[in-house]
Amino acid sequence: MLLFSDLPALTGGTLLQLAPAAARIQHLLLDSRRVGQPAGSLFFAIGGTQHDGHRYLPDLYQQGVRLFVVDNPAAIPGGVGAFPDAGFLAVGNTLAALQALAARHRRQFRLPVFGITGSNGKTIVKEWLAQLLSPDELICKSPRSYNSQVGVPLSVWELNATHTLGIFEAGISETGEMVRLARVIQPTLGIFTNLGTAHDAGFASPAEKVAEKMQLFGDVDTLFYCRDHEAIHAQAQALLGPARTFTWSRHHAYDTHVAVSVLEASAGRTVVRVALERPVPQEHTFTLPFADEPSVENALHGLTVLLWRQVPAPEIQRRLDRLQPVAMRLEMKQALNDCYVLDDTYNNDLAGLRLALDALARQPRRGRRTLILSDVLESGLPAAELYARVAALLPAHGVERLVGIGPEIGAHQALFSVAKAEFYPTTEAFLAAFQPEQFHQETILVKGARRFEFERIVAAFQQKIHGTVLEVNLDALVHNLNFYRARLQPGTRLMVMVKAFAYGSGSYEVANLLQFHRADYLAVAYADEGVELRQHGISLPIMVMNPSPDSFQKLRQYHLEPEIYSFERLQEYLRAAQEQAMPAIHLKLDTGMRRLGFAEEDLPELCATLRQNAAHLRVASALTHLAGADEEQHNDFSRQQLAAFQRMAPQVEAALGYSIIKHALNSAGIVRFPEAHYDMVRLGIGLYGVEASGQQPDALRPVSSLRTTISQIKTLAPGQTVGYGRRGGPVEHERRIATLAIGYADGYDRRFGNGVGEVVIRGQRAPIVGNVCMDMCMADVTHIAAARPGDSAVVFGEEMPLREAAARIGTIPYELLTNVSERVKRVFFAE
Ligand SMILES: *Cc1c(COP(=O)(O)O)cnc(C)c1O
């Protein structure tokens, strides 16, 4: 076990303050929001322009963390003296120190370790290799796609003496990174998955990219790869030679260890013949339970490793049969009785459980936090110790209710001290006893190993009312947030507009993510929207743009800050503020929008009023809004507006005698007028994936995807018509018409009818025929022979850009997003 006092020698750092004697390091911690077990946690303060880890030291100390590694001692708030009985180590670079620590941990263990890299498929190859080898080995592997400079050390830290095999993936984005990962992983075996054609900004040429990735494998005994990638082959041979490589190929002319020919590829499976020369010439036929090309390639890597290990062919087939698609994302789903389900039914090892519990703990507190957990597999620990560790994780992550399913967890139920716990031997037993009304307003993490088939539990929790969902990609949302954030000067604040149900995406879920990612402010249109956020645990400052006088009490009660735009509102608010303390206000200045706000000629009176009422009214900010930020043709007008704001806001500030936040720009303005970010910007549509200025068309990722399903398909004879008013047709030739489970009551505008709108089915466009009905509409799928009832149809999303869909009916993306009705279920997911 590593002691804090070992660290100076290991990292070349110096102790700023000694830790209590014999402080052991058990957990590595990088994120102050994810403190599971403070005792024994060592926090690494990693720098960054927006979120310097040093800032969070007091917060961590409060939570009980006592061991810290820093690389900027001057940035320790209050100096080390402010942290009695905490150990501080100063190093040149905290990330390098983290990697050194993980490398030293790795060196303690002598076991075969796979390092996996390549352009695509790393995570799937890792997961499948683990599935294929789990009957023979106790495996430690990277959780999810933990393959970065930070993720790799955290993965390797999980190794313990009982493991017999390690499988870690390594991902890089620029030169110099792989050497560092190789030092941590120290692989003895390697898999180079493939080489994508995608242009990589971090590399001068494809050859340089291969060379960089190849650095993972300098010390391996055997590298596995597909011989058909010439660039990989050339460099692998140059580096390792034939004795240290083991290849497969689908190319008959090649000299390879495993020659693969595809005999048959059909509905969901691929039959292959493989021929080997060594150890004895042999041929086998295997069936892979996949038909798509990436899955076949990924499975062939695993198959090759099994052949190399000389696993008997019938046993290989048995293991291939059990391969399952890897769910790469943790999904959050609306469920019955106002519950939410975090669906993580793919695997269940200790590292994955910890990540999923982190995700659960990040959800704001609404009702109870519940965990439905199967037996935990492949931990390499004796069962009693394993379940003791699992039990310790639960209170640390706020779990108040546990449903344990499986013989092992049941046998150790005495270890769990949660308020409410129940245990079932099997998934069937749970489902037989399942009573929906026993779950109410809970956030439920469903975490089970595959063989427990917990997807059946998730299905039981999800009311299937309606075949239409709005999928919200939370990773894309964070990507977009970071795009805007990167354009701001350090210190410029970010207000995010979550009005109108967060532009249709789901207000509390989006707000929660923004709170986690430390936005500075939120804004809503009405007080009730703000109340709803508060009731869901959102504690960020919230501006309310349209506060009515009858909502002032709510503003006070829930600490919501109103925007004040007229003398009437100001006087009403002052009356309330004279009686009891009210939240600070935001002053709206009208510089040309001519909608709401104080005009320039109002300023003398406004300033006088503010001066007279300085004792009981506090102003947080002054803002204005541009009328034409998204269009270049209005640039001159926008600049006049900004100039007016720069004249007006300082007058307000002078009257108040203290400084206030000044802000003017929406999403388009942030991109177009970087010189006018002032103290804060107001991000709206850009967060949801629409770059409204048009200057950075490829910078954002689509966030929302509206999809429905085909309910039925009919074949129309010549002369027949479709739908109300017989507006579709009469058709000239026989046509196949699909009825879709979406109508104008879901937010699918009637203007999409009669050929104006298109949906995407099986990758192909299908035009809407006839009128859009209230709950349904019809699409022509004559040219999509494979279309079947149950298929999904994309209304907008990755395959049908929101901007295009909006343009088809002559509107803007804002309207399409906010029109999606509340009866459409939202599914949130993150990778
Ligand atoms: C909605 C709104 C924004 C955000 O506008 P986007 O174009 O969506 O970025 C900014 N400021 C005010 C006052 C708004 O009402």
Coordinates of N, CA and C in Angstrom, one line a residue, residues 497-587:
M497 N -29.7 30.3 -21.3 CA -31.2 30.5 -21.4 C -31.8 29.1 -21.4
V498 N -32.6 28.8 -20.4 CA -33.3 27.6 -20.3 C -34.8 27.8 -20.4
K499 N -35.2 28.9 -20.9 CA -36.6 29.3 -21.1 C -37.3 28.2 -22.0
A500 N -38.6 28.2 -22.0 CA -39.4 27.3 -22.9 C -38.9 25.9 -22.8
F501 N -38.8 25.4 -21.5 CA -38.5 24.0 -21.3 C -37.1 23.7 -21.9
A502 N -36.2 24.7 -21.7 CA -34.8 24.6 -22.3 C -34.9 24.3 -23.8
Y503 N -35.6 25.3 -24.5 CA -35.8 25.2 -25.9 C -36.4 23.8 -26.3
G504 N -37.2 23.3 -25.5 CA -37.9 22.0 -25.8 C -37.1 20.8 -25.3
S505 N -35.9 21.0 -24.8 CA -35.1 19.8 -24.5 C -35.3 19.2 -23.1
G506 N -36.0 19.9 -22.3 CA -36.2 19.4 -20.9 C -35.5 20.2 -19.9
S507 N -36.2 21.1 -19.2 CA -35.5 22.1 -18.4 C -34.7 21.6 -17.3
Y508 N -35.2 20.7 -16.5 CA -34.5 20.4 -15.3 C -33.3 19.6 -15.6
E509 N -33.4 18.7 -16.6 CA -32.2 17.9 -16.9 C -31.1 18.7 -17.5
V510 N -31.5 19.6 -18.4 CA -30.5 20.5 -19.0 C -29.9 21.4 -17.9
A511 N -30.7 22.0 -17.1 CA -30.2 22.9 -16.0 C -29.3 22.1 -15.1
N512 N -29.6 20.9 -14.8 CA -28.8 20.1 -13.9 C -27.4 19.9 -14.5
L513 N -27.4 19.6 -15.8 CA -26.1 19.5 -16.5 C -25.3 20.8 -16.4
L514 N -26.0 21.9 -16.7 CA -25.3 23.2 -16.7 C -24.8 23.5 -15.3
Q515 N -25.5 23.1 -14.3 CA -25.1 23.4 -12.9 C -23.8 22.5 -12.7
F516 N -23.8 21.3 -13.1 CA -22.7 20.4 -12.9 C -21.5 21.0 -13.7
H517 N -21.7 21.6 -14.9 CA -20.6 22.1 -15.6 C -20.4 23.6 -15.3
R518 N -20.9 24.0 -14.2 CA -20.6 25.3 -13.6 C -20.9 26.5 -14.5
A519 N -22.0 26.5 -15.1 CA -22.5 27.8 -15.7 C -22.7 28.8 -14.6
D520 N -22.7 30.1 -14.9 CA -22.8 31.1 -13.8 C -24.2 31.5 -13.5
Y521 N -25.1 31.5 -14.5 CA -26.4 32.0 -14.4 C -27.4 31.2 -15.3
L522 N -28.6 31.1 -14.9 CA -29.6 30.5 -15.8 C -30.7 31.6 -16.0
A523 N -31.4 31.5 -17.1 CA -32.5 32.5 -17.3 C -33.7 31.7 -17.8
V524 N -34.9 32.1 -17.3 CA -36.2 31.6 -17.8 C -37.1 32.7 -18.1
A525 N -38.2 32.4 -18.7 CA -39.1 33.5 -19.1 C -40.0 33.8 -18.0
Y526 N -40.6 32.8 -17.3 CA -41.6 33.1 -16.2 C -41.2 32.5 -14.9
A527 N -41.7 33.1 -13.8 CA -41.4 32.7 -12.5 C -41.6 31.2 -12.3
D528 N -42.7 30.7 -12.8 CA -43.0 29.3 -12.6 C -42.0 28.3 -13.1
E529 N -41.3 28.7 -14.2 CA -40.2 27.9 -14.7 C -39.1 27.9 -13.7
G530 N -38.8 29.0 -13.1 CA -37.8 29.1 -12.1 C -38.1 28.3 -10.9
V531 N -39.4 28.3 -10.5 CA -39.8 27.5 -9.3 C -39.6 26.1 -9.5
E532 N -39.9 25.6 -10.7 CA -39.8 24.2 -11.1 C -38.3 23.8 -11.0
L533 N -37.4 24.7 -11.5 CA -36.0 24.4 -11.4 C -35.5 24.2 -9.9
R534 N -36.0 25.2 -9.1 CA -35.6 25.2 -7.7 C -36.1 23.9 -7.0
Q535 N -37.4 23.5 -7.4 CA -37.9 22.3 -6.8 C -37.2 21.0 -7.2
H536 N -36.4 21.1 -8.3 CA -35.6 20.0 -8.8 C -34.2 20.2 -8.3
G537 N -33.9 21.0 -7.4 CA -32.6 21.1 -6.8 C -31.6 21.9 -7.5
I538 N -32.0 22.9 -8.4 CA -31.1 23.7 -9.0 C -30.8 25.0 -8.1
S539 N -29.5 25.2 -7.8 CA -29.2 26.3 -6.9 C -28.5 27.4 -7.6
L540 N -28.2 27.4 -8.9 CA -27.6 28.5 -9.6 C -28.5 29.7 -9.5
P541 N -27.9 30.9 -9.6 CA -28.7 32.1 -9.7 C -29.6 32.0 -11.0
I542 N -30.8 32.5 -10.9 CA -31.7 32.4 -12.0 C -32.4 33.8 -12.2
M543 N -32.3 34.2 -13.5 CA -33.0 35.5 -13.9 C -34.3 35.1 -14.5
V544 N -35.4 35.9 -14.2 CA -36.7 35.6 -14.7 C -37.0 36.8 -15.6
M545 N -37.2 36.6 -16.9 CA -37.3 37.7 -17.8 C -38.7 38.4 -17.8
N546 N -39.7 37.7 -17.5 CA -41.0 38.3 -17.5 C -41.8 38.1 -16.2
P547 N -41.4 38.8 -15.2 CA -42.0 38.6 -13.9 C -43.3 39.4 -13.8
S548 N -44.4 38.7 -13.4 CA -45.6 39.5 -13.2 C -45.7 39.8 -11.7
P549 N -46.4 40.9 -11.4 CA -46.4 41.3 -10.0 C -47.0 40.2 -9.1
D550 N -47.9 39.4 -9.6 CA -48.5 38.4 -8.7 C -47.5 37.2 -8.5
S551 N -46.3 37.3 -9.1 CA -45.3 36.3 -8.9 C -44.2 36.7 -7.9
F552 N -44.3 38.0 -7.4 CA -43.2 38.5 -6.6 C -42.9 37.6 -5.4
Q553 N -44.0 37.1 -4.8 CA -43.8 36.3 -3.6 C -43.0 35.1 -3.9
K554 N -43.3 34.5 -5.0 CA -42.5 33.3 -5.5 C -41.1 33.7 -5.7
L555 N -40.8 34.8 -6.3 CA -39.5 35.2 -6.5 C -38.7 35.2 -5.2
R556 N -39.4 35.8 -4.2 CA -38.7 35.9 -2.9 C -38.5 34.5 -2.3
Q557 N -39.5 33.7 -2.3 CA -39.5 32.4 -1.7 C -38.4 31.5 -2.4
Y558 N -38.3 31.6 -3.7 CA -37.4 30.7 -4.4 C -36.1 31.4 -4.9
H559 N -35.9 32.6 -4.4 CA -34.7 33.4 -4.7 C -34.5 33.4 -6.3
L560 N -35.5 34.0 -6.9 CA -35.4 34.2 -8.4 C -35.2 35.7 -8.6
E561 N -34.4 36.0 -9.6 CA -34.0 37.5 -9.8 C -34.8 38.0 -11.0
P562 N -35.7 39.0 -10.8 CA -36.5 39.4 -12.0 C -35.7 40.4 -12.9
E563 N -36.1 40.4 -14.1 CA -35.7 41.4 -15.0 C -36.7 42.5 -14.9
I564 N -36.3 43.7 -14.8 CA -37.2 44.9 -14.6 C -37.0 45.7 -15.9
Y565 N -38.1 46.0 -16.6 CA -38.0 46.7 -17.9 C -38.8 47.9 -18.0
S566 N -39.6 48.3 -17.0 CA -40.4 49.5 -17.1 C -40.6 50.1 -15.7
F567 N -41.0 51.4 -15.7 CA -41.2 52.1 -14.5 C -42.3 51.5 -13.7
E568 N -43.3 51.0 -14.3 CA -44.4 50.3 -13.6 C -43.9 49.2 -12.8
R569 N -43.2 48.3 -13.5 CA -42.7 47.1 -12.8 C -41.7 47.5 -11.7
L570 N -40.9 48.5 -11.9 CA -39.9 48.9 -10.9 C -40.7 49.4 -9.7
Q571 N -41.7 50.3 -9.9 CA -42.5 50.8 -8.7 C -43.1 49.6 -7.9
E572 N -43.7 48.7 -8.7 CA -44.4 47.5 -8.0 C -43.3 46.7 -7.2
Y573 N -42.2 46.6 -7.8 CA -41.2 45.8 -7.1 C -40.6 46.5 -5.9
L574 N -40.5 47.9 -6.0 CA -40.0 48.7 -4.9 C -41.0 48.6 -3.7
R575 N -42.3 48.6 -4.0 CA -43.3 48.4 -3.0 C -43.1 47.1 -2.2
A576 N -42.9 46.0 -3.0 CA -42.6 44.8 -2.3 C -41.3 44.8 -1.5
A577 N -40.3 45.5 -2.1 CA -39.0 45.5 -1.5 C -39.0 46.3 -0.2
Q578 N -39.9 47.3 -0.1 CA -39.9 48.1 1.1 C -40.5 47.3 2.3
E579 N -41.3 46.3 2.0 CA -41.9 45.5 3.0 C -41.0 44.4 3.5
Q580 N -40.3 43.7 2.5 CA -39.4 42.6 2.9 C -38.3 42.5 1.9
A581 N -37.1 42.0 2.3 CA -36.0 41.9 1.4 C -36.3 41.1 0.2
M582 N -36.0 41.7 -1.0 CA -36.3 41.0 -2.3 C -35.0 40.7 -3.0
P583 N -35.0 39.7 -3.9 CA -33.8 39.3 -4.6 C -33.4 40.5 -5.5
A584 N -32.1 40.5 -5.9 CA -31.6 41.5 -6.8 C -32.3 41.5 -8.1
I585 N -32.2 42.6 -8.8 CA -32.9 42.7 -10.1 C -31.9 42.9 -11.3
H586 N -32.4 42.7 -12.5 CA -31.6 42.9 -13.7 C -32.4 44.0 -14.5
L587 N -31.7 45.0 -14.9 CA -32.3 46.1 -15.6 C -32.1 45.9 -17.1

